mmCIF file of C-alpha atoms in Angstrom:
data_model
loop_
_atom_site.group_PDB
_atom_site.id
_atom_site.type_symbol
_atom_site.label_atom_id
_atom_site.label_comp_id
_atom_site.label_asym_id
_atom_site.label_seq_id
_atom_site.Cartn_x
_atom_site.Cartn_y
_atom_site.Cartn_z
ATOM 1 C CA MET Z 1 -20.409 12.290 15.932
ATOM 2 C CA LYS Z 2 -17.111 12.071 17.800
ATOM 3 C CA LEU Z 3 -13.560 12.174 16.440
ATOM 4 C CA GLN Z 4 -10.804 10.723 18.606
ATOM 5 C CA ARG Z 5 -7.064 11.002 18.017
ATOM 6 C CA PHE Z 6 -4.487 8.576 19.402
ATOM 7 C CA GLU Z 7 -0.830 8.952 20.327
ATOM 8 C CA ASN Z 8 -0.252 5.237 20.936
ATOM 9 C CA ALA Z 9 -0.379 2.946 17.900
ATOM 10 C CA SER Z 10 -1.211 -0.192 19.890
ATOM 11 C CA GLU Z 11 -4.133 1.490 21.630
ATOM 12 C CA PHE Z 12 -5.363 2.842 18.304
ATOM 13 C CA TYR Z 13 -5.107 -0.566 16.645
ATOM 14 C CA GLU Z 14 -7.082 -2.272 19.398
ATOM 15 C CA ARG Z 15 -9.893 0.207 18.837
ATOM 16 C CA VAL Z 16 -10.037 0.023 15.042
ATOM 17 C CA LYS Z 17 -8.986 -3.525 14.167
ATOM 18 C CA ASP Z 18 -12.471 -5.078 14.194
ATOM 19 C CA TYR Z 19 -13.820 -2.342 11.931
ATOM 20 C CA LEU Z 20 -10.925 -2.703 9.504
ATOM 21 C CA LEU Z 21 -10.972 -6.504 9.557
ATOM 22 C CA ASN Z 22 -14.604 -6.572 8.454
ATOM 23 C CA GLN Z 23 -13.057 -5.871 5.032
ATOM 24 C CA GLU Z 24 -9.456 -6.972 5.395
ATOM 25 C CA ALA Z 25 -8.611 -6.807 1.694
ATOM 26 C CA MET Z 26 -10.142 -3.347 1.326
ATOM 27 C CA HIS Z 27 -8.211 -2.119 4.358
ATOM 28 C CA ASN Z 28 -4.937 -4.013 3.916
ATOM 29 C CA LEU Z 29 -2.971 -0.766 3.582
ATOM 30 C CA LEU Z 30 -4.289 0.677 6.857
ATOM 31 C CA LEU Z 31 -3.805 -2.631 8.680
ATOM 32 C CA GLY Z 32 -0.278 -2.928 7.325
ATOM 33 C CA ILE Z 33 0.710 0.582 8.366
ATOM 34 C CA ALA Z 34 -0.682 -0.026 11.851
ATOM 35 C CA ASP Z 35 1.311 -3.260 12.117
ATOM 36 C CA THR Z 36 4.499 -1.451 11.097
ATOM 37 C CA LEU Z 37 3.862 1.362 13.592
ATOM 38 C CA ILE Z 38 3.579 -1.220 16.369
ATOM 39 C CA HIS Z 39 6.429 -3.575 15.444
ATOM 40 C CA HIS Z 40 8.829 -1.309 13.519
ATOM 41 C CA PRO Z 41 8.157 2.254 14.731
ATOM 42 C CA GLU Z 42 11.659 3.264 13.655
ATOM 43 C CA ARG Z 43 10.438 3.147 10.042
ATOM 44 C CA TYR Z 44 8.547 6.402 10.623
ATOM 45 C CA LYS Z 45 10.467 9.476 11.734
ATOM 46 C CA PHE Z 46 7.516 11.670 12.742
ATOM 47 C CA GLN Z 47 4.514 11.320 15.023
ATOM 48 C CA PRO Z 48 1.675 9.758 13.022
ATOM 49 C CA TYR Z 49 -1.871 11.057 12.797
ATOM 50 C CA LEU Z 50 -4.150 8.269 14.046
ATOM 51 C CA ALA Z 51 -7.861 8.970 14.265
ATOM 52 C CA LEU Z 52 -11.277 7.370 14.248
ATOM 53 C CA VAL Z 53 -14.768 8.780 13.991
ATOM 54 C CA GLU Z 54 -17.686 7.275 15.910
ATOM 55 C CA ILE Z 55 -21.438 7.699 15.819
ATOM 56 C CA ASP Z 56 -23.259 6.266 18.838
ATOM 57 C CA ARG Z 57 -20.021 4.451 19.791
ATOM 58 C CA ASN Z 58 -19.851 2.723 16.416
ATOM 59 C CA ILE Z 59 -16.773 3.429 14.295
ATOM 60 C CA VAL Z 60 -17.660 4.893 10.906
ATOM 61 C CA ALA Z 61 -14.232 6.017 9.620
ATOM 62 C CA VAL Z 62 -10.515 5.498 10.290
ATOM 63 C CA ALA Z 63 -7.583 7.692 9.239
ATOM 64 C CA ILE Z 64 -3.813 7.197 9.334
ATOM 65 C CA ARG Z 65 -1.065 9.515 8.198
ATOM 66 C CA THR Z 66 2.626 8.856 8.687
ATOM 67 C CA PRO Z 67 4.361 12.072 7.535
ATOM 68 C CA PRO Z 68 5.615 12.694 4.910
ATOM 69 C CA TYR Z 69 3.415 10.028 3.311
ATOM 70 C CA ASP Z 70 -0.146 10.476 2.082
ATOM 71 C CA LEU Z 71 -3.193 10.439 4.304
ATOM 72 C CA VAL Z 72 -4.931 7.033 4.127
ATOM 73 C CA LEU Z 73 -8.642 6.624 4.855
ATOM 74 C CA SER Z 74 -10.849 3.606 5.409
ATOM 75 C CA GLN Z 75 -14.116 2.971 3.725
ATOM 76 C CA SER Z 76 -16.683 5.023 5.642
ATOM 77 C CA LYS Z 77 -20.301 4.429 6.536
ATOM 78 C CA ASN Z 78 -20.882 8.177 6.706
ATOM 79 C CA LEU Z 79 -19.191 10.776 4.509
ATOM 80 C CA ASP Z 80 -19.735 13.434 7.182
ATOM 81 C CA ALA Z 81 -17.118 11.481 9.134
ATOM 82 C CA VAL Z 82 -14.661 11.992 6.280
ATOM 83 C CA LYS Z 83 -15.402 15.720 6.383
ATOM 84 C CA ALA Z 84 -14.810 15.686 10.148
ATOM 85 C CA ILE Z 85 -11.343 14.232 9.561
ATOM 86 C CA ALA Z 86 -10.600 17.007 7.056
ATOM 87 C CA GLN Z 87 -11.734 19.638 9.562
ATOM 88 C CA ASP Z 88 -9.639 18.109 12.345
ATOM 89 C CA LEU Z 89 -6.508 18.026 10.205
ATOM 90 C CA TYR Z 90 -7.133 21.625 9.174
ATOM 91 C CA LEU Z 91 -7.562 22.709 12.809
ATOM 92 C CA ILE Z 92 -4.205 21.216 13.785
ATOM 93 C CA SER Z 93 -2.570 22.890 10.750
ATOM 94 C CA ALA Z 94 -1.560 19.604 9.164
ATOM 95 C CA SER Z 95 0.183 19.795 5.817
ATOM 96 C CA ILE Z 96 -1.556 17.274 3.564
ATOM 97 C CA SER Z 97 -0.160 16.798 0.068
ATOM 98 C CA ALA Z 98 -2.403 13.902 -0.991
ATOM 99 C CA VAL Z 99 -5.113 11.483 0.130
ATOM 100 C CA ASN Z 100 -5.299 7.778 -0.639
ATOM 101 C CA ALA Z 101 -8.654 6.070 -0.068
ATOM 102 C CA PRO Z 102 -11.542 4.185 -1.666
ATOM 103 C CA ILE Z 103 -12.980 6.292 -4.495
ATOM 104 C CA ILE Z 104 -15.988 7.831 -2.734
ATOM 105 C CA GLU Z 105 -14.111 8.592 0.472
ATOM 106 C CA SER Z 106 -11.089 9.972 -1.358
ATOM 107 C CA GLU Z 107 -13.185 12.403 -3.379
ATOM 108 C CA ALA Z 108 -15.236 13.430 -0.335
ATOM 109 C CA PHE Z 109 -12.057 14.238 1.599
ATOM 110 C CA ALA Z 110 -10.513 16.090 -1.348
ATOM 111 C CA GLN Z 111 -13.591 18.286 -1.727
ATOM 112 C CA ALA Z 112 -13.784 18.992 2.009
ATOM 113 C CA TRP Z 113 -10.061 19.723 2.304
ATOM 114 C CA CYS Z 114 -10.000 22.075 -0.661
ATOM 115 C CA SER Z 115 -13.060 23.957 0.595
ATOM 116 C CA LEU Z 116 -11.110 24.602 3.807
ATOM 117 C CA THR Z 117 -7.724 25.424 2.291
ATOM 118 C CA GLY Z 118 -8.651 27.039 -1.013
ATOM 119 C CA GLN Z 119 -6.517 24.497 -2.834
ATOM 120 C CA SER Z 120 -7.565 22.427 -5.831
ATOM 121 C CA TYR Z 121 -7.147 18.701 -6.288
ATOM 122 C CA GLN Z 122 -6.385 16.384 -9.156
ATOM 123 C CA LEU Z 123 -6.299 12.636 -9.631
ATOM 124 C CA LYS Z 124 -2.754 11.374 -9.221
ATOM 125 C CA MET Z 125 -3.465 7.669 -9.635
ATOM 126 C CA ALA Z 126 -6.460 5.355 -9.974
ATOM 127 C CA MET Z 127 -5.694 2.040 -8.283
ATOM 128 C CA ARG Z 128 -7.304 -1.315 -7.711
ATOM 129 C CA ALA Z 129 -6.827 -3.511 -4.646
ATOM 130 C CA PHE Z 130 -6.547 -7.242 -5.317
ATOM 131 C CA GLN Z 131 -6.704 -10.327 -3.106
ATOM 132 C CA LEU Z 132 -5.378 -13.830 -3.761
ATOM 133 C CA GLU Z 133 -6.182 -17.039 -1.887
ATOM 134 C CA GLN Z 134 -4.905 -19.632 -4.360
ATOM 135 C CA VAL Z 135 -2.275 -19.331 -7.076
ATOM 136 C CA HIS Z 136 -3.344 -20.387 -10.568
ATOM 137 C CA HIS Z 137 -0.850 -22.315 -12.660
ATOM 138 C CA ILE Z 138 0.710 -20.214 -15.419
ATOM 139 C CA SER Z 139 3.300 -20.951 -18.060
ATOM 140 C CA GLN Z 140 6.666 -20.867 -16.333
ATOM 141 C CA ALA Z 141 9.247 -18.386 -17.558
ATOM 142 C CA PRO Z 142 12.854 -19.613 -17.516
ATOM 143 C CA GLY Z 143 14.637 -19.064 -14.232
ATOM 144 C CA TYR Z 144 13.875 -19.328 -10.530
ATOM 145 C CA LEU Z 145 12.930 -17.230 -7.504
ATOM 146 C CA ARG Z 146 15.692 -16.350 -5.068
ATOM 147 C CA LEU Z 147 16.017 -14.242 -1.958
ATOM 148 C CA ALA Z 148 17.897 -10.978 -2.436
ATOM 149 C CA THR Z 149 21.123 -10.636 -0.458
ATOM 150 C CA ASN Z 150 23.547 -7.855 0.427
ATOM 151 C CA SER Z 151 25.422 -8.530 -2.813
ATOM 152 C CA ASP Z 152 22.329 -7.277 -4.690
ATOM 153 C CA GLN Z 153 22.363 -3.837 -3.056
ATOM 154 C CA GLU Z 154 23.537 -1.891 -6.114
ATOM 155 C CA LEU Z 155 20.924 -3.526 -8.349
ATOM 156 C CA LEU Z 156 18.171 -3.056 -5.763
ATOM 157 C CA LEU Z 157 18.994 0.636 -5.425
ATOM 158 C CA ARG Z 158 18.743 1.168 -9.191
ATOM 159 C CA TRP Z 159 15.521 -0.808 -9.480
ATOM 160 C CA PHE Z 160 13.878 0.802 -6.457
ATOM 161 C CA GLU Z 161 14.545 4.279 -7.838
ATOM 162 C CA ALA Z 162 13.395 3.252 -11.324
ATOM 163 C CA PHE Z 163 10.196 1.746 -9.907
ATOM 164 C CA CYS Z 164 9.391 4.905 -7.929
ATOM 165 C CA LEU Z 165 10.044 7.194 -10.887
ATOM 166 C CA GLU Z 166 7.895 5.054 -13.171
ATOM 167 C CA ALA Z 167 5.069 4.589 -10.665
ATOM 168 C CA VAL Z 168 4.771 8.015 -9.017
ATOM 169 C CA GLY Z 169 7.218 10.284 -10.825
ATOM 170 C CA LYS Z 170 9.656 10.705 -7.943
ATOM 171 C CA VAL Z 171 11.627 8.762 -5.359
ATOM 172 C CA GLU Z 172 9.429 9.294 -2.320
ATOM 173 C CA SER Z 173 11.567 7.831 0.454
ATOM 174 C CA ASP Z 174 15.161 7.057 1.356
ATOM 175 C CA PRO Z 175 16.012 4.206 -1.027
ATOM 176 C CA GLN Z 176 18.959 2.933 0.978
ATOM 177 C CA ALA Z 177 16.933 2.797 4.188
ATOM 178 C CA TRP Z 178 14.218 0.843 2.390
ATOM 179 C CA ILE Z 179 16.757 -1.610 0.982
ATOM 180 C CA ASN Z 180 18.518 -2.084 4.320
ATOM 181 C CA HIS Z 181 15.258 -2.783 6.146
ATOM 182 C CA HIS Z 182 13.880 -5.195 3.555
ATOM 183 C CA LEU Z 183 17.143 -7.097 3.259
ATOM 184 C CA GLN Z 184 17.264 -7.408 7.039
ATOM 185 C CA GLN Z 185 13.679 -8.698 7.015
ATOM 186 C CA GLN Z 186 14.479 -11.080 4.123
ATOM 187 C CA ALA Z 187 11.582 -9.531 2.229
ATOM 188 C CA VAL Z 188 12.957 -8.882 -1.272
ATOM 189 C CA TYR Z 189 12.878 -11.595 -3.911
ATOM 190 C CA LEU Z 190 14.421 -11.668 -7.360
ATOM 191 C CA TRP Z 191 13.767 -13.728 -10.463
ATOM 192 C CA GLN Z 192 17.031 -15.156 -11.711
ATOM 193 C CA ASP Z 193 17.477 -16.273 -15.310
ATOM 194 C CA GLU Z 194 20.941 -16.058 -16.867
ATOM 195 C CA VAL Z 195 20.948 -12.648 -15.179
ATOM 196 C CA THR Z 196 18.631 -11.108 -12.574
ATOM 197 C CA VAL Z 197 15.529 -9.947 -14.444
ATOM 198 C CA SER Z 198 12.667 -9.093 -12.051
ATOM 199 C CA MET Z 199 11.865 -8.107 -8.467
ATOM 200 C CA ALA Z 200 9.006 -8.335 -5.976
ATOM 201 C CA SER Z 201 8.848 -7.628 -2.264
ATOM 202 C CA ARG Z 202 6.919 -8.926 0.690
ATOM 203 C CA GLY Z 203 5.262 -5.845 2.132
ATOM 204 C CA GLN Z 204 3.299 -5.059 5.244
ATOM 205 C CA LEU Z 205 1.336 -7.644 7.199
ATOM 206 C CA THR Z 206 -2.323 -7.893 8.132
ATOM 207 C CA PRO Z 207 -3.685 -10.385 10.684
ATOM 208 C CA HIS Z 208 -4.433 -12.941 7.965
ATOM 209 C CA GLY Z 209 -2.451 -11.759 4.986
ATOM 210 C CA VAL Z 210 0.466 -9.911 3.480
ATOM 211 C CA ARG Z 211 0.779 -7.257 0.804
ATOM 212 C CA ILE Z 212 3.166 -7.689 -2.102
ATOM 213 C CA ASN Z 213 4.694 -4.561 -3.575
ATOM 214 C CA LEU Z 214 7.506 -3.297 -5.784
ATOM 215 C CA VAL Z 215 6.796 -5.732 -8.586
ATOM 216 C CA TYR Z 216 9.304 -4.442 -11.132
ATOM 217 C CA THR Z 217 10.983 -5.643 -14.302
ATOM 218 C CA PRO Z 218 13.421 -3.399 -16.211
ATOM 219 C CA PRO Z 219 12.131 -2.461 -19.687
ATOM 220 C CA GLU Z 220 14.693 -4.608 -21.490
ATOM 221 C CA TYR Z 221 13.376 -7.775 -19.803
ATOM 222 C CA ARG Z 222 9.652 -7.132 -20.148
ATOM 223 C CA GLY Z 223 7.256 -9.206 -22.235
ATOM 224 C CA LYS Z 224 8.961 -12.502 -21.368
ATOM 225 C CA GLY Z 225 6.785 -13.559 -18.410
ATOM 226 C CA TYR Z 226 9.409 -12.855 -15.751
ATOM 227 C CA ALA Z 227 7.224 -10.606 -13.574
ATOM 228 C CA SER Z 228 4.332 -13.074 -13.734
ATOM 229 C CA ALA Z 229 6.592 -15.939 -12.710
ATOM 230 C CA CYS Z 230 8.192 -13.903 -9.924
ATOM 231 C CA LEU Z 231 4.839 -12.786 -8.525
ATOM 232 C CA ALA Z 232 3.262 -16.241 -8.782
ATOM 233 C CA GLU Z 233 6.189 -17.949 -7.041
ATOM 234 C CA LEU Z 234 6.390 -15.336 -4.288
ATOM 235 C CA SER Z 235 2.620 -15.453 -3.732
ATOM 236 C CA GLN Z 236 2.759 -19.246 -3.386
ATOM 237 C CA LYS Z 237 5.711 -19.018 -1.003
ATOM 238 C CA LEU Z 238 3.818 -16.577 1.232
ATOM 239 C CA LEU Z 239 0.712 -18.778 1.253
ATOM 240 C CA ASP Z 240 2.911 -21.761 2.131
ATOM 241 C CA GLN Z 241 4.306 -19.763 5.059
ATOM 242 C CA GLY Z 242 0.819 -19.595 6.555
ATOM 243 C CA HIS Z 243 -0.679 -16.399 5.187
ATOM 244 C CA LYS Z 244 -4.298 -16.892 4.152
ATOM 245 C CA TYR Z 245 -4.268 -14.012 1.667
ATOM 246 C CA CYS Z 246 -1.902 -12.038 -0.511
ATOM 247 C CA PHE Z 247 -2.835 -8.473 -1.430
ATOM 248 C CA LEU Z 248 -1.533 -5.959 -3.926
ATOM 249 C CA PHE Z 249 -2.448 -2.641 -5.523
ATOM 250 C CA THR Z 250 -2.264 -1.973 -9.240
ATOM 251 C CA ASP Z 251 -2.262 1.171 -11.345
ATOM 252 C CA LEU Z 252 -5.406 1.057 -13.487
ATOM 253 C CA ALA Z 253 -3.537 2.951 -16.195
ATOM 254 C CA ASN Z 254 -1.591 -0.267 -16.834
ATOM 255 C CA PRO Z 255 -4.094 -2.808 -18.221
ATOM 256 C CA THR Z 256 -1.363 -5.368 -18.890
ATOM 257 C CA THR Z 257 -0.427 -5.861 -15.244
ATOM 258 C CA ASN Z 258 -4.068 -5.877 -14.160
ATOM 259 C CA HIS Z 259 -4.745 -8.707 -16.621
ATOM 260 C CA ILE Z 260 -1.637 -10.670 -15.659
ATOM 261 C CA TYR Z 261 -2.389 -10.524 -11.940
ATOM 262 C CA GLN Z 262 -5.858 -11.935 -12.509
ATOM 263 C CA LEU Z 263 -4.397 -14.826 -14.515
ATOM 264 C CA ILE Z 264 -2.260 -15.661 -11.464
ATOM 265 C CA GLY Z 265 -5.359 -15.740 -9.247
ATOM 266 C CA TYR Z 266 -5.694 -12.215 -7.890
ATOM 267 C CA ARG Z 267 -9.273 -10.955 -7.839
ATOM 268 C CA PRO Z 268 -10.280 -7.282 -7.624
ATOM 269 C CA VAL Z 269 -11.857 -6.146 -4.360
ATOM 270 C CA ALA Z 270 -11.937 -2.327 -4.435
ATOM 271 C CA ASP Z 271 -10.924 0.717 -6.448
ATOM 272 C CA TRP Z 272 -8.962 3.513 -4.795
ATOM 273 C CA HIS Z 273 -8.123 7.049 -5.867
ATOM 274 C CA ASN Z 274 -5.070 9.043 -4.903
ATOM 275 C CA TYR Z 275 -5.724 12.788 -5.122
ATOM 276 C CA CYS Z 276 -2.970 15.369 -4.750
ATOM 277 C CA PHE Z 277 -3.560 18.949 -3.625
ATOM 278 C CA ILE Z 278 -2.370 21.992 -5.543
ATOM 279 C CA SER Z 279 -2.014 25.477 -4.091
#
């Protein structure tokens, strides 16, 4: 078994892309981060941890961490490879606050990491990855999809912070930097009724698809079908632009959104666990 680290994101991607693309939906987060590291390296302020593990020259695990964000692991053909990643991170004195991976791999890493550090771990979020290839017709909520503009900055800042607090309990990144980048990339879309009522964003790219994130509706506008309409319209727009797939992650603690997404045409492909580490 051999673990190899990379300094260059393009070189790393060339080595791991075939392994990750064997299950593109499963690995859309890793593929998207790699794409961002190559095409928008300014989004990450610190040197990333990029590693693969091989057995007999066959890749069996892939790891990416872009500090201060969580470690992300691929599905692995050998859980000893996951343990090797934990040992390597421990040897280089990495500070890991959480791991995000398919269920088996996430738990294997958490156990290995805590045996090395003496920490404990707890489940922060149970998630499900979804993939869409064709949008199903749903009842249309009143309003229309529009591209967010600079005039929406104040609203976007409030909604981004509210989304983060609701989803993970804290605002994890610089909200203004996120807004500036996504407005520049023309990636944020809003559902407009008599007032603006819902938001969704085009996220990171994979070779054949795109992830949608930040699907958010303020509490006072929920239950009216706005988020469903916004997501369905944005998904169709992205397919029309040439993407074969749309991906998204859901919080399994929210059965309503999981049901709604499947009505639109999203099908579940994998369950992920996010474990945080406690000293």
